[in-house]
XYZ file of C-alpha atoms in Angstrom:
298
model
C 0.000 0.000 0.000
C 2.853 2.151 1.074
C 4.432 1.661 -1.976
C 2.217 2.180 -4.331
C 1.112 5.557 -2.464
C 4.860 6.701 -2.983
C 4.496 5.407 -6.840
C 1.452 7.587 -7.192
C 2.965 10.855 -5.442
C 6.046 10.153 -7.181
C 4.010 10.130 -10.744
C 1.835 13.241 -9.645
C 5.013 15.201 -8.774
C 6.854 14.059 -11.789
C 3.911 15.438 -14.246
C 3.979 18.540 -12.243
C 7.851 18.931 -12.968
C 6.898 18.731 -16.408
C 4.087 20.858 -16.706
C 5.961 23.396 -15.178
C 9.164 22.823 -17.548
C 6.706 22.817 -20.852
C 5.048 26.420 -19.803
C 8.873 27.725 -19.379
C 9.515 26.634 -22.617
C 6.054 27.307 -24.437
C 7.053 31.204 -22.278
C 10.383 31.431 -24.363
C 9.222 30.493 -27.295
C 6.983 33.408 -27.144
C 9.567 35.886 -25.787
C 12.129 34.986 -28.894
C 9.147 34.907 -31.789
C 8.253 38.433 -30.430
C 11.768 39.788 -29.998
C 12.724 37.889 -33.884
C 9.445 39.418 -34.955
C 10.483 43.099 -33.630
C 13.780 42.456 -35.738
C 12.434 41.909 -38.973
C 9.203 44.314 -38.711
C 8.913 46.734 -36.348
C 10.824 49.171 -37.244
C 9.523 52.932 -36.386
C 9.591 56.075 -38.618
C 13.312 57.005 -37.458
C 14.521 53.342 -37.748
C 14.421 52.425 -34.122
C 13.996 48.346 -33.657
C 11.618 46.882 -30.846
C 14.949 46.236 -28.517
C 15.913 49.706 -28.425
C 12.140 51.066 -27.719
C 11.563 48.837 -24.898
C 14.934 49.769 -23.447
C 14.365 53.026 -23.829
C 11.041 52.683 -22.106
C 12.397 50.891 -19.682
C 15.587 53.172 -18.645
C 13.025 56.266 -18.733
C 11.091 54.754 -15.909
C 14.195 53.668 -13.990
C 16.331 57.069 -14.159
C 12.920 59.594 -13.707
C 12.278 57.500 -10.469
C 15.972 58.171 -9.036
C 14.655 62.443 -8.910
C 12.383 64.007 -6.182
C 11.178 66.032 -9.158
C 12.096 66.087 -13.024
C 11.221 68.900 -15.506
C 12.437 66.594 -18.264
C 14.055 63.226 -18.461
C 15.439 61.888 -22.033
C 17.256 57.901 -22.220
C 18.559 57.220 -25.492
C 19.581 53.590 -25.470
C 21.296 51.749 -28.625
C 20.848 47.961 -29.206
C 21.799 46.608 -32.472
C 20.856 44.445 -32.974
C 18.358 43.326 -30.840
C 19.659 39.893 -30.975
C 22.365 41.226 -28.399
C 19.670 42.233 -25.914
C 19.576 38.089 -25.399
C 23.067 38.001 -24.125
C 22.513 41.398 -22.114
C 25.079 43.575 -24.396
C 23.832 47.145 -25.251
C 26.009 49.488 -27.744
C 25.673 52.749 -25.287
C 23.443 54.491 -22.995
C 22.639 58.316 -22.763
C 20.275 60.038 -20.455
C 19.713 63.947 -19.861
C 17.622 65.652 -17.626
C 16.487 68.909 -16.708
C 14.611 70.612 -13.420
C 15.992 67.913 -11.576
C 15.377 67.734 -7.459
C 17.575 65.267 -5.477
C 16.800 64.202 -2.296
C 14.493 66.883 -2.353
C 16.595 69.813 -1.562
C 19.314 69.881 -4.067
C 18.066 71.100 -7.956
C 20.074 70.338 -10.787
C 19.794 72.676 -13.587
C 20.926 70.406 -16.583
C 22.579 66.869 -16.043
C 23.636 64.431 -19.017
C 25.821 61.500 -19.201
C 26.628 58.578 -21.405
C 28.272 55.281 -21.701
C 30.134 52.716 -23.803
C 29.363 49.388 -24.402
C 27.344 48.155 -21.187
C 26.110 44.809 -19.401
C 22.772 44.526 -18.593
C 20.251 41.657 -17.197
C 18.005 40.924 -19.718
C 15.816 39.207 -17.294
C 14.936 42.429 -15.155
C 14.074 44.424 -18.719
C 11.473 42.426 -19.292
C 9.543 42.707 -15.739
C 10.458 46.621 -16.101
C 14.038 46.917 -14.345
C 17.442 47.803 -15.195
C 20.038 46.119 -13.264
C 23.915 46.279 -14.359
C 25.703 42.978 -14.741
C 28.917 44.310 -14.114
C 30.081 48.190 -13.015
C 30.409 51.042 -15.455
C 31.714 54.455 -16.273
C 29.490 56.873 -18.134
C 31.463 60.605 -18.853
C 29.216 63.284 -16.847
C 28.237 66.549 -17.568
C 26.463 68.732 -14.677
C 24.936 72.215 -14.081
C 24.113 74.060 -10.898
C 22.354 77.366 -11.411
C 22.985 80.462 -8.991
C 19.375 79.803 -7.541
C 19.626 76.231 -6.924
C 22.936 76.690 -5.218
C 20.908 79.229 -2.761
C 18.091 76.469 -2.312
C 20.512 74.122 -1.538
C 22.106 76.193 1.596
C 18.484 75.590 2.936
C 18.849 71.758 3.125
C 19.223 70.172 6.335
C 21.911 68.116 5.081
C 23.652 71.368 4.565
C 22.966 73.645 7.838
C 23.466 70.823 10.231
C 26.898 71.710 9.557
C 25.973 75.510 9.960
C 23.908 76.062 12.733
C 24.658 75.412 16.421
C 28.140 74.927 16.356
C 30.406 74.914 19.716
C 33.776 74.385 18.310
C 36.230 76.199 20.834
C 37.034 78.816 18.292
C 33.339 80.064 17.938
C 32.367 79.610 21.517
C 35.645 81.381 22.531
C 33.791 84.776 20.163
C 30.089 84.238 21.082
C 31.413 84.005 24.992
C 30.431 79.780 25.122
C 27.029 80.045 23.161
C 26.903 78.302 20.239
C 27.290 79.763 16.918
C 25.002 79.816 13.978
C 25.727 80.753 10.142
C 22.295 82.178 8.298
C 20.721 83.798 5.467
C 23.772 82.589 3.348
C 23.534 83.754 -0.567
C 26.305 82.778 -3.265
C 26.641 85.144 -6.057
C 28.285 83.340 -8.888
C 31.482 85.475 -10.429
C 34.104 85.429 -13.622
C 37.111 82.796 -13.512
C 35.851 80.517 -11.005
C 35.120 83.139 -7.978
C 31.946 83.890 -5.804
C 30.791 85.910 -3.327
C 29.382 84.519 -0.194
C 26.649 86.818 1.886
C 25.684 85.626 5.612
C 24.966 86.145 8.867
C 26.317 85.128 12.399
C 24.649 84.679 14.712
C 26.169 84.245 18.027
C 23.139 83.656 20.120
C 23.889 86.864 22.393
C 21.422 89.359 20.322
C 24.146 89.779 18.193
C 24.208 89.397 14.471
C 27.059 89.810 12.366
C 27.014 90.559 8.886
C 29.865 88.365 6.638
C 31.122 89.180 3.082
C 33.682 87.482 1.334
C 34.882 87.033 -2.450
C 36.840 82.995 -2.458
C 37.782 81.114 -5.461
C 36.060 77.376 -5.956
C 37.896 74.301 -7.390
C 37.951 70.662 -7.883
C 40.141 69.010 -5.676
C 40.747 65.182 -5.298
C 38.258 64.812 -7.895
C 35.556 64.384 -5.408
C 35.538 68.002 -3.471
C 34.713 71.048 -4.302
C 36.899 73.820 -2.166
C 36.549 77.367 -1.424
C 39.896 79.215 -1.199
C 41.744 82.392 -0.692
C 38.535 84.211 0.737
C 38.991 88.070 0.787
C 36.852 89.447 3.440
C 34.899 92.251 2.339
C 33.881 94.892 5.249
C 33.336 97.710 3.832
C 29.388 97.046 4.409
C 30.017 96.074 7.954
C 29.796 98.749 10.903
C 32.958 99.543 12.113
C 32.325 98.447 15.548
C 32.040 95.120 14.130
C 34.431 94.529 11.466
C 36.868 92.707 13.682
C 34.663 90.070 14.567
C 33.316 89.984 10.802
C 36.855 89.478 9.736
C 37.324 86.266 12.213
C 33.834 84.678 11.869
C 34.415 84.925 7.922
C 37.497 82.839 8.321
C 35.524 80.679 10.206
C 33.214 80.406 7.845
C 35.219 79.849 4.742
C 37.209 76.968 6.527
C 34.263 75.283 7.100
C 32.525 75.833 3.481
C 36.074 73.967 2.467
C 35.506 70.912 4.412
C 32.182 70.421 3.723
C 31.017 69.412 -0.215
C 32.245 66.102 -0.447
C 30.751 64.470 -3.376
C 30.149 61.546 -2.002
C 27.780 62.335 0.393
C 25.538 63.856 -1.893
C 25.885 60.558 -4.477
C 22.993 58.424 -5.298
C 23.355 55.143 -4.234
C 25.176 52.820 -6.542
C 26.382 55.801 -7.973
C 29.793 58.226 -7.266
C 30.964 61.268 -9.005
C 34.183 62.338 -9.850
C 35.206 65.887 -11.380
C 37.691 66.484 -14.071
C 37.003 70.383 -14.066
C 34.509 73.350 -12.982
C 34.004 76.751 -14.194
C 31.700 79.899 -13.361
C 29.253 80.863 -16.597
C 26.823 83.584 -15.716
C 25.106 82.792 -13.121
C 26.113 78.724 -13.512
C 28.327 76.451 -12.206
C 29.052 74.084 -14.986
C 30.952 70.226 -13.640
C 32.463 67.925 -15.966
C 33.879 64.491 -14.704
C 32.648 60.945 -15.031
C 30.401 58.952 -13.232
C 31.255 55.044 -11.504
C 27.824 52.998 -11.683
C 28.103 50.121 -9.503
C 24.173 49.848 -9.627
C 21.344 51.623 -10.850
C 20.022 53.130 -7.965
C 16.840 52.386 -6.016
C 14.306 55.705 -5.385
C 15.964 58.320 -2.952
């Protein structure tokens, strides 16, 4: 009785395995007839085949989902073709955006960038992801306007390292109180230099007005530094242009220790600069970008 119990689960579970094994099949069979078919006959009006729309669909959905907000996002993926798609092999991939928010705060005035030959998992494209098979380097192309700068001094990821501070050479001004920088506006100048407007505020019912013209740079590839600050005073009342000279200091060292790249970096996702330079009132990057993953929503 036993036995023949075990030779009729045995049976059932065998079918199953098959069943299951012919709808795989009977699945691919479908996925390659419509991928062949999209090779030989769909074709649009600027001769883009089937594996380079989907992609494209696909990588429009994934990037505009990495921004808070995006005025416009544009992927241009090509796949040629589509037979590679199978094996996961795309020719390049090229996305630029504009009006773009990150992590809420921080608003990106134009950003593009664009890769070589890249790896992808066919697998995820087809239930709507994009997932790297290996890591790549796209070259990178970003621009910060004037106003998005002065947002971005508003972001709590930026005053935390502003407001309250009790390092001994503050406290040792405000009397031990802590210390708080405000109201800070960048004015983007020729060759590389700006002008930084703000406030101290020691916390006494004092407030002391800062000006300063400093140069900004690239430096390690990954920071962004503010140097040579010339302290500007001739707005400041005289009683106070002694402490406006110090707290500027103060204030410039710690604007040069604090944009790090990488803590502003999407996840999956670091920046490196080649150059910067001042245009008007924009502050145009150019470096590369190291994609170890497409990132997941910020």
């Amino acid at each position: 009785m036993n036995v023949a119990i075990a030779k009729r689960c045995c049976k059932q579970i065998a079918c199953a395995i098959l069943h299951d094994l012919l709808q795989k099949y009977k699945e691919l069979l479908e996925i390659q007839n419509f991928m062949f078919g999209g090779l030989t006959g769909l074709k649009d009006s600027q001769s883009t085949d089937w594996g380079e729309r989907m992609l494209n669909t696909v990588a429009s959905q994934t990037i505009r989902h990495l921004f808070t907000q995006s005025k416009s996002v544009e992927v241009f993926v090509r796949c040629y073709p589509s037979s590679k798609l199978l094996q996961g092999s795309i020719d390049s991939f090229k996305m630029s955006g504009t009006g773009l928010v990150i992590r809420k705060d921080f608003l990106v005035e134009e950003m593009s960038f664009e890769t070589d030959a890249v790896a992808i998992d066919f697998g995820a494209v087809l239930s709507g992801k994009l997932n790297l098979k290996q890591p790549t380097q796209a070259i990178a192309n970003v621009i910060l306007s004037e106003a998005g700068i002065n947002q971005a001094f508003n972001a709590k990821l930026v005053t935390q390292h502003l407001v309250n501070l009790t390092v001994p050479s503050l406290t040792a001004i405000s009397g031990g109180t802590p210390v708080s920088f405000t109201d800070i506006q960048v004015e983007l100048l020729a060759e590389n230099h700006l002008r930084i407007l703000a406030k101290a505020d020691l916390n006494n019912g004092e407030i002391i007005p800062l000006s300063m013209v400093m140069t900004v740079a690239v430096e390690r590839r990954r920071r962004i530094s503010f140097k040579n600050p010339q302290i500007e005073l001739d707005s400041v009342p005289e009683a106070q242009r002694e402490i406006s000279q110090t707290l500027s200091m103060a204030l410039a060292d710690i604007l040069d220790n604090m944009v790090d790249l990488d803590r502003f970096d999407l996840d999956g996702v670091k920046m490196r600069l080649n150059r910067l330079e001042t245009e008007g009132k924009n502050l145009i990057f150019s470096g590369y970008a190291e994609i170890e993953r497409i990132p997941s929503n910020p």
